mmCIF file of C-alpha atoms and ligand atoms in Angstrom:
data_model
loop_
_atom_site.group_PDB
_atom_site.id
_atom_site.type_symbol
_atom_site.label_atom_id
_atom_site.label_comp_id
_atom_site.label_asym_id
_atom_site.label_seq_id
_atom_site.Cartn_x
_atom_site.Cartn_y
_atom_site.Cartn_z
ATOM 1 C CA MET A 6 38.748 70.425 -3.796
ATOM 2 C CA ALA A 7 39.780 73.872 -5.826
ATOM 3 C CA GLY A 8 42.520 74.568 -3.219
ATOM 4 C CA GLY A 9 39.811 74.825 -0.438
ATOM 5 C CA ASP A 10 39.950 74.031 3.323
ATOM 6 C CA SER A 11 37.008 72.096 4.302
ATOM 7 C CA GLU A 12 36.860 72.708 7.970
ATOM 8 C CA ARG A 13 37.891 76.675 7.478
ATOM 9 C CA GLY A 14 34.869 76.657 4.544
ATOM 10 C CA ARG A 15 32.068 75.280 7.137
ATOM 11 C CA LEU A 16 32.634 78.538 9.803
ATOM 12 C CA VAL A 17 32.789 80.237 6.566
ATOM 13 C CA ALA A 18 29.059 79.652 6.164
ATOM 14 C CA LEU A 19 28.468 79.416 9.273
ATOM 15 C CA ASN A 20 29.620 82.707 10.091
ATOM 16 C CA TYR A 21 28.506 84.410 6.490
ATOM 17 C CA GLY A 22 24.781 83.809 8.488
ATOM 18 C CA CYS A 23 23.939 80.735 4.692
ATOM 19 C CA GLY A 24 22.088 79.467 7.232
ATOM 20 C CA ALA A 25 19.722 82.250 7.362
ATOM 21 C CA CYS A 26 18.878 80.945 3.942
ATOM 22 C CA HIS A 27 19.353 77.647 3.166
ATOM 23 C CA VAL A 28 19.367 73.715 5.121
ATOM 24 C CA ILE A 29 23.634 72.757 5.319
ATOM 25 C CA PRO A 30 24.294 69.911 7.255
ATOM 26 C CA GLY A 31 26.775 69.876 9.788
ATOM 27 C CA VAL A 32 26.112 73.877 10.129
ATOM 28 C CA ARG A 33 25.058 75.076 13.192
ATOM 29 C CA GLY A 34 21.688 76.565 12.904
ATOM 30 C CA ALA A 35 21.459 76.333 8.982
ATOM 31 C CA VAL A 36 17.402 75.059 9.004
ATOM 32 C CA SER A 37 16.036 78.034 6.923
ATOM 33 C CA TRP A 38 14.150 76.723 2.938
ATOM 34 C CA ALA A 39 14.572 80.376 2.369
ATOM 35 C CA GLY A 40 16.765 78.757 -0.479
ATOM 36 C CA PRO A 41 17.164 75.924 -1.920
ATOM 37 C CA PRO A 42 19.119 73.029 0.319
ATOM 38 C CA LEU A 43 21.793 72.005 0.220
ATOM 39 C CA MET A 44 22.158 68.810 1.376
ATOM 40 C CA GLU A 45 23.878 66.083 -0.593
ATOM 41 C CA TRP A 46 25.581 68.698 -2.525
ATOM 42 C CA SER A 47 28.420 66.645 -4.006
ATOM 43 C CA ARG A 48 25.515 64.865 -5.869
ATOM 44 C CA ARG A 49 24.359 68.620 -7.369
ATOM 45 C CA GLY A 50 24.479 68.293 -11.199
ATOM 46 C CA TYR A 51 23.749 71.675 -11.719
ATOM 47 C CA LEU A 52 24.059 75.502 -9.920
ATOM 48 C CA ALA A 53 21.522 77.530 -10.354
ATOM 49 C CA GLY A 54 19.652 76.524 -12.220
ATOM 50 C CA HIS A 55 21.956 77.411 -14.611
ATOM 51 C CA LEU A 56 25.646 76.063 -14.380
ATOM 52 C CA PRO A 57 27.280 72.620 -14.413
ATOM 53 C CA ASN A 58 28.371 72.631 -10.794
ATOM 54 C CA SER A 59 31.794 72.124 -10.428
ATOM 55 C CA PRO A 60 34.068 73.354 -7.851
ATOM 56 C CA GLU A 61 34.895 75.984 -10.017
ATOM 57 C CA ASN A 62 31.966 77.498 -10.602
ATOM 58 C CA LEU A 63 30.013 77.301 -6.741
ATOM 59 C CA VAL A 64 33.457 79.021 -5.654
ATOM 60 C CA ALA A 65 32.790 82.031 -8.857
ATOM 61 C CA TRP A 66 28.772 81.802 -7.716
ATOM 62 C CA LEU A 67 30.090 82.490 -4.071
ATOM 63 C CA GLN A 68 31.812 85.455 -4.495
ATOM 64 C CA ASN A 69 29.252 86.784 -7.119
ATOM 65 C CA PRO A 70 25.469 85.204 -7.431
ATOM 66 C CA GLN A 71 23.915 88.450 -8.866
ATOM 67 C CA ALA A 72 26.650 88.741 -11.391
ATOM 68 C CA ILE A 73 25.086 84.935 -12.187
ATOM 69 C CA SER A 74 22.217 85.158 -11.608
ATOM 70 C CA PRO A 75 20.652 89.186 -11.584
ATOM 71 C CA GLY A 76 18.270 89.308 -9.145
ATOM 72 C CA SER A 77 18.577 86.305 -7.062
ATOM 73 C CA ALA A 78 17.433 86.146 -4.075
ATOM 74 C CA MET A 79 20.956 84.788 -2.567
ATOM 75 C CA PRO A 80 22.850 88.229 -1.737
ATOM 76 C CA ASN A 81 26.298 89.099 -3.102
ATOM 77 C CA LEU A 82 27.370 88.353 1.273
ATOM 78 C CA GLY A 83 31.770 90.153 0.100
ATOM 79 C CA LEU A 84 32.963 86.342 0.491
ATOM 80 C CA THR A 85 36.853 86.256 -0.468
ATOM 81 C CA GLU A 86 38.094 84.092 -3.017
ATOM 82 C CA THR A 87 39.672 81.833 -0.068
ATOM 83 C CA GLU A 88 36.625 82.154 1.849
ATOM 84 C CA ALA A 89 34.690 81.023 -1.272
ATOM 85 C CA ARG A 90 37.251 78.293 -1.802
ATOM 86 C CA ASP A 91 36.649 77.093 1.761
ATOM 87 C CA ALA A 92 32.774 76.973 1.229
ATOM 88 C CA ALA A 93 33.052 75.710 -2.245
ATOM 89 C CA ALA A 94 35.283 72.893 -0.166
ATOM 90 C CA TYR A 95 32.463 71.883 2.609
ATOM 91 C CA LEU A 96 29.846 72.059 -0.008
ATOM 92 C CA PHE A 97 31.380 69.431 -1.657
ATOM 93 C CA THR A 98 31.420 67.165 1.362
ATOM 94 C CA LEU A 99 28.282 66.460 1.523
ATOM 95 C CA GLY A 100 26.616 64.120 0.143
ATOM 96 C CA ALA A 101 30.160 62.315 -1.019
ATOM 97 C CA GLU A 102 30.693 60.466 2.380
ATOM 98 C CA ARG A 103 30.075 57.321 0.986
ATOM 99 C CA LEU A 104 29.107 58.202 -2.539
ATOM 100 C CA PRO A 105 31.293 59.957 -5.797
ATOM 101 C CA PRO A 106 30.645 63.222 -6.903
ATOM 102 C CA VAL A 107 27.615 63.263 -9.839
ATOM 103 C CA PRO A 108 30.109 64.889 -12.601
ATOM 104 C CA ALA A 109 28.849 68.099 -13.342
ATOM 105 C CA GLY A 110 26.338 69.236 -15.526
ATOM 106 C CA ILE A 111 25.481 65.563 -16.135
ATOM 107 C CA PRO A 112 21.770 64.673 -15.715
ATOM 108 C CA LEU A 113 20.872 61.712 -14.051
ATOM 109 C CA GLY A 114 17.341 60.086 -14.104
ATOM 110 C CA PRO A 115 16.395 58.617 -10.701
ATOM 111 C CA ASP A 116 16.966 55.007 -10.554
ATOM 112 C CA GLN A 117 21.181 56.381 -12.168
ATOM 113 C CA ALA A 118 22.443 58.483 -9.073
ATOM 114 C CA GLY A 119 23.211 55.475 -7.439
ATOM 115 C CA GLN A 120 22.129 54.285 -3.529
ATOM 116 C CA ARG A 121 21.042 57.090 -1.606
ATOM 117 C CA GLU A 122 20.048 58.797 1.635
ATOM 118 C CA GLU A 123 16.532 59.452 2.719
ATOM 119 C CA PRO A 124 15.932 62.808 2.480
ATOM 120 C CA ARG A 125 16.091 65.168 5.911
ATOM 121 C CA ILE A 126 14.500 67.333 6.471
ATOM 122 C CA ARG A 127 16.725 68.691 8.826
ATOM 123 C CA PRO A 128 20.567 68.354 9.137
ATOM 124 C CA ARG A 129 22.206 66.455 11.769
ATOM 125 C CA ALA A 130 24.455 68.583 13.649
HETATM 126 C C1 HEC B 222 19.240 85.953 2.063
HETATM 127 C C2 HEC B 222 19.398 84.682 1.812
HETATM 128 C C3 HEC B 222 20.640 83.523 1.434
HETATM 129 C C4 HEC B 222 22.008 84.194 2.115
HETATM 130 C C5 HEC B 222 22.363 84.201 2.743
HETATM 131 C C6 HEC B 222 22.609 83.252 1.030
HETATM 132 N N1 HEC B 222 22.086 82.714 0.319
HETATM 133 FE FE1 HEC B 222 22.240 81.097 -1.146
HETATM 134 N N2 HEC B 222 20.736 81.261 -1.558
HETATM 135 C C7 HEC B 222 20.013 81.918 -1.781
HETATM 136 C C8 HEC B 222 19.331 82.075 -2.875
HETATM 137 C C9 HEC B 222 16.913 82.699 -2.958
HETATM 138 C C10 HEC B 222 19.528 80.804 -3.766
HETATM 139 C C11 HEC B 222 18.639 80.751 -4.935
HETATM 140 C C12 HEC B 222 19.451 81.909 -5.923
HETATM 141 C C13 HEC B 222 19.744 80.816 -7.623
HETATM 142 O O1 HEC B 222 19.155 79.776 -8.371
HETATM 143 O O2 HEC B 222 19.157 82.195 -7.637
HETATM 144 C C14 HEC B 222 20.807 80.706 -3.335
HETATM 145 C C15 HEC B 222 21.720 79.764 -3.729
HETATM 146 C C16 HEC B 222 22.494 78.990 -3.511
HETATM 147 C C17 HEC B 222 23.689 78.053 -4.231
HETATM 148 C C18 HEC B 222 22.637 77.425 -5.371
HETATM 149 C C19 HEC B 222 21.823 76.172 -5.093
HETATM 150 C C20 HEC B 222 21.637 75.700 -6.130
HETATM 151 O O3 HEC B 222 20.773 74.640 -6.164
HETATM 152 O O4 HEC B 222 22.041 75.436 -6.848
HETATM 153 C C21 HEC B 222 25.115 77.474 -3.019
HETATM 154 C C22 HEC B 222 25.825 76.289 -2.918
HETATM 155 C C23 HEC B 222 24.365 78.747 -2.583
HETATM 156 N N3 HEC B 222 23.324 79.379 -2.137
HETATM 157 C C24 HEC B 222 25.340 79.325 -1.142
HETATM 158 C C25 HEC B 222 25.583 80.020 -0.260
HETATM 159 C C26 HEC B 222 26.181 79.838 1.297
HETATM 160 C C27 HEC B 222 27.658 78.979 1.340
HETATM 161 C C28 HEC B 222 25.684 81.317 2.217
HETATM 162 C C29 HEC B 222 26.794 81.684 2.293
HETATM 163 C C30 HEC B 222 28.144 82.809 2.345
HETATM 164 C C31 HEC B 222 25.039 81.559 1.026
HETATM 165 N N4 HEC B 222 24.380 80.345 0.351
HETATM 166 C C32 HEC B 222 23.692 82.863 1.536
HETATM 167 C C33 HEC B 222 19.902 82.978 -0.978
HETATM 168 C C34 HEC B 222 20.984 83.036 0.086
#
């Protein structure tokens, strides 16, 4: 995925404290609902409500959310491009274990997204 290393990306999410605002399965302590939950990220059609959810757009978002969504409650955290690529690689593993990712920017109806897990309130790890 966009040249990133997902295991390093999991550690980026841990070390930058993304879990202070997000639910992120597999990241210890990432159980906050201040921002949107990031479970099943690969199945998300849109990013921050206005960009198609492609890996490249996610990398751009992680480096500079304020440029994409000015005044957003998500701060610029100063991720390098490599860190953003790694974090994006990790997020795109979520929800992709058994099901193919949803094509970026394609909205799907509830009956079109294929078989899915029951929503969870808290991540497993
Ligand atoms: C201070 C709280 C806060 C922190 C820390 C934070 N975020 Fe966010 N994040 C938000 C908020 C609020 C939004 C919704 C912003 C918007 O749509 O404008 C958001 C949006 C996102 C989105 C898009 C979500 C969607 O549903 O489209 C992703 C992906 C994301 N954040 C990843 C991260 C990652 C990875 C980190 C750590 C590097 C992080 N965030 C750190 C608050 C935070």
